């Protein structure tokens, strides 16, 4: 058994219809594809219908099952509501919403225009709240249970320079996850979140760290387990959290980052840069014999 193999049993998501926002590329696609392999039907949405259609065909050809591509800019409530209705009319019901769509700019904050700041807030916080409200209201009105899984980030609670609108928005999404986990549990609606560390994707990484920057700031170097994440590892966790196996998990945020954020937090963690010989010398100098 390897860490990058599918974890759940075949058919674990059978009879589940799952909406994945931002599902056309990157991590959203990887998670959606694994849901499909486990027997779910999937709706993938983003702004780019051509990308979605190509992805949907590829996913369905490889794995079987139904993949419905629906164009939607999560910032526009009319588009969100139309997507929700269309998704239901295609599949009969949607049981799970994976709020994965996001946008981010790496920039000194003082260089961001008001519109740039708002753009990230709108995609991440407003987009997630609009999809959540649309799905939640509908589930509650029709007395249907449902499951939300929201993708956040570890800097939702630590904060982070150079991605301030994203940090502020993801902190809001995390607060919403925990709040609704309590408020909507009585309707049979669970809410959980995943905070992934570095999981390389084509799009986000080349956009966020263009050219040689990605080498200079190699994220693997910051991760105690010494590597970045593989998509299947994230997909395994996501599949568990949207499956009925996690029925008692509610209001949780699960970090999957190889220990990255804690490494930055612990006062003495960078002492891993001290070589063994130096530790030996320090022991000798305080009188320990070798
Ligand atoms: N750094 C700083 N500001 C930026 C920027 C960057 N890299 N890219 C765009 N902006 C600014 C624009 O200048 C504009 O502000 P202005 O009107 O004051 O000039 C504002 O942000 C909106 O830009 P625009 O290109 O009109 O936004 P959009 O709505 O078309 O697209 C995104 C915004 C985020 C969806 C788009 O940049 C995108 O597709 N990004 C890739 C998705 C992504 O970030 N994924 C990572 C997930 S973590």
PDB file of N, CA and C and ligand atoms in Angstrom, residues 47 75 102-105 112-113 115-116 119 123 204 207, ligand 1:
ATOM      1  N   UNK A  47     -15.315  29.368 -14.771  1.00  0.00           N
ATOM      2  CA  UNK A  47     -15.771  30.352 -15.750  1.00  0.00           C
ATOM      3  C   UNK A  47     -15.586  29.868 -17.180  1.00  0.00           C
ATOM      4  N   UNK A  75     -18.743  34.622  -8.405  1.00  0.00           N
ATOM      5  CA  UNK A  75     -18.967  35.987  -7.899  1.00  0.00           C
ATOM      6  C   UNK A  75     -20.353  36.502  -8.249  1.00  0.00           C
ATOM      7  N   UNK A 102     -11.045  29.334  -6.351  1.00  0.00           N
ATOM      8  CA  UNK A 102     -10.278  30.359  -5.622  1.00  0.00           C
ATOM      9  C   UNK A 102      -9.519  31.232  -6.595  1.00  0.00           C
ATOM     10  N   UNK A 103      -9.022  32.333  -6.104  1.00  0.00           N
ATOM     11  CA  UNK A 103      -8.148  33.208  -6.892  1.00  0.00           C
ATOM     12  C   UNK A 103      -7.160  33.842  -5.937  1.00  0.00           C
ATOM     13  N   UNK A 104      -5.979  34.149  -6.418  1.00  0.00           N
ATOM     14  CA  UNK A 104      -4.949  34.663  -5.518  1.00  0.00           C
ATOM     15  C   UNK A 104      -3.932  35.463  -6.318  1.00  0.00           C
ATOM     16  N   UNK A 105      -3.418  36.539  -5.748  1.00  0.00           N
ATOM     17  CA  UNK A 105      -2.281  37.252  -6.342  1.00  0.00           C
ATOM     18  C   UNK A 105      -1.184  37.319  -5.298  1.00  0.00           C
ATOM     19  N   UNK A 112      -1.383  46.443  -4.378  1.00  0.00           N
ATOM     20  CA  UNK A 112      -2.677  45.965  -4.888  1.00  0.00           C
ATOM     21  C   UNK A 112      -3.658  47.127  -5.015  1.00  0.00           C
ATOM     22  N   UNK A 113      -4.359  47.178  -6.133  1.00  0.00           N
ATOM     23  CA  UNK A 113      -5.433  48.173  -6.247  1.00  0.00           C
ATOM     24  C   UNK A 113      -6.627  47.682  -5.432  1.00  0.00           C
ATOM     25  N   UNK A 115      -9.469  47.265  -6.522  1.00  0.00           N
ATOM     26  CA  UNK A 115     -10.179  46.266  -7.340  1.00  0.00           C
ATOM     27  C   UNK A 115      -9.499  44.900  -7.274  1.00  0.00           C
ATOM     28  N   UNK A 116      -8.161  44.895  -7.242  1.00  0.00           N
ATOM     29  CA  UNK A 116      -7.439  43.615  -7.132  1.00  0.00           C
ATOM     30  C   UNK A 116      -7.786  42.942  -5.804  1.00  0.00           C
ATOM     31  N   UNK A 119     -11.245  41.653  -5.905  1.00  0.00           N
ATOM     32  CA  UNK A 119     -11.396  40.518  -6.815  1.00  0.00           C
ATOM     33  C   UNK A 119     -11.142  39.204  -6.081  1.00  0.00           C
ATOM     34  N   UNK A 123     -14.001  36.340  -5.152  1.00  0.00           N
ATOM     35  CA  UNK A 123     -13.971  34.948  -5.614  1.00  0.00           C
ATOM     36  C   UNK A 123     -14.001  34.008  -4.415  1.00  0.00           C
ATOM     37  N   UNK A 204      -1.820  27.265 -10.909  1.00  0.00           N
ATOM     38  CA  UNK A 204      -1.593  28.192  -9.796  1.00  0.00           C
ATOM     39  C   UNK A 204      -0.103  28.418  -9.573  1.00  0.00           C
ATOM     40  N   UNK A 207       1.578  30.618 -12.185  1.00  0.00           N
ATOM     41  CA  UNK A 207       1.078  31.986 -12.099  1.00  0.00           C
ATOM     42  C   UNK A 207       1.584  32.684 -10.842  1.00  0.00           C
TER      43      UNK A 207
HETATM   44  N1  LIG B   1      -1.195  41.069  -9.076  1.00  0.00           N
HETATM   45  C1  LIG B   1      -1.834  42.187  -8.644  1.00  0.00           C
HETATM   46  N2  LIG B   1      -3.007  42.642  -9.176  1.00  0.00           N
HETATM   47  C2  LIG B   1      -3.524  41.946 -10.185  1.00  0.00           C
HETATM   48  C3  LIG B   1      -2.908  40.763 -10.697  1.00  0.00           C
HETATM   49  C4  LIG B   1      -1.683  40.346 -10.098  1.00  0.00           C
HETATM   50  N3  LIG B   1      -1.050  39.243 -10.500  1.00  0.00           N
HETATM   51  N4  LIG B   1      -3.673  40.294 -11.720  1.00  0.00           N
HETATM   52  C5  LIG B   1      -4.719  41.127 -11.838  1.00  0.00           C
HETATM   53  N5  LIG B   1      -4.636  42.114 -10.919  1.00  0.00           N
HETATM   54  C6  LIG B   1      -5.585  43.212 -10.719  1.00  0.00           C
HETATM   55  C7  LIG B   1      -5.966  43.861 -12.010  1.00  0.00           C
HETATM   56  O1  LIG B   1      -5.028  44.865 -12.370  1.00  0.00           O
HETATM   57  C8  LIG B   1      -7.331  44.431 -11.684  1.00  0.00           C
HETATM   58  O2  LIG B   1      -7.231  45.589 -10.902  1.00  0.00           O
HETATM   59  P1  LIG B   1      -7.435  47.064 -11.581  1.00  0.00           P
HETATM   60  O3  LIG B   1      -8.795  47.053 -12.238  1.00  0.00           O
HETATM   61  O4  LIG B   1      -7.340  48.013 -10.449  1.00  0.00           O
HETATM   62  O5  LIG B   1      -6.308  47.217 -12.575  1.00  0.00           O
HETATM   63  C9  LIG B   1      -7.903  43.395 -10.718  1.00  0.00           C
HETATM   64  O6  LIG B   1      -6.793  42.663 -10.192  1.00  0.00           O
HETATM   65  C10 LIG B   1      -8.843  42.429 -11.407  1.00  0.00           C
HETATM   66  O7  LIG B   1      -8.135  41.853 -12.489  1.00  0.00           O
HETATM   67  P2  LIG B   1      -8.864  41.118 -13.684  1.00  0.00           P
HETATM   68  O8  LIG B   1      -7.829  40.493 -14.537  1.00  0.00           O
HETATM   69  O9  LIG B   1      -9.871  42.039 -14.295  1.00  0.00           O
HETATM   70  O10 LIG B   1      -9.679  40.017 -12.874  1.00  0.00           O
HETATM   71  P3  LIG B   1     -10.554  38.872 -13.409  1.00  0.00           P
HETATM   72  O11 LIG B   1     -11.787  38.912 -12.629  1.00  0.00           O
HETATM   73  O12 LIG B   1     -10.632  38.818 -14.883  1.00  0.00           O
HETATM   74  O13 LIG B   1      -9.665  37.600 -12.973  1.00  0.00           O
HETATM   75  C11 LIG B   1      -8.679  36.037 -11.499  1.00  0.00           C
HETATM   76  C12 LIG B   1      -9.189  37.456 -11.676  1.00  0.00           C
HETATM   77  C13 LIG B   1      -8.105  35.872 -10.088  1.00  0.00           C
HETATM   78  C14 LIG B   1      -9.837  35.068 -11.649  1.00  0.00           C
HETATM   79  C15 LIG B   1      -7.627  35.731 -12.563  1.00  0.00           C
HETATM   80  O14 LIG B   1      -6.472  36.490 -12.297  1.00  0.00           O
HETATM   81  C16 LIG B   1      -7.279  34.300 -12.641  1.00  0.00           C
HETATM   82  O15 LIG B   1      -7.880  33.557 -13.401  1.00  0.00           O
HETATM   83  N6  LIG B   1      -6.327  33.851 -11.848  1.00  0.00           N
HETATM   84  C17 LIG B   1      -5.980  32.503 -11.844  1.00  0.00           C
HETATM   85  C18 LIG B   1      -6.740  31.754 -10.831  1.00  0.00           C
HETATM   86  C19 LIG B   1      -5.944  31.704  -9.596  1.00  0.00           C
HETATM   87  O16 LIG B   1      -5.483  32.708  -9.108  1.00  0.00           O
HETATM   88  N7  LIG B   1      -5.795  30.521  -9.104  1.00  0.00           N
HETATM   89  C20 LIG B   1      -5.023  30.348  -7.933  1.00  0.00           C
HETATM   90  C21 LIG B   1      -5.840  29.686  -6.923  1.00  0.00           C
HETATM   91  S1  LIG B   1      -5.050  29.809  -5.369  1.00  0.00           S
END
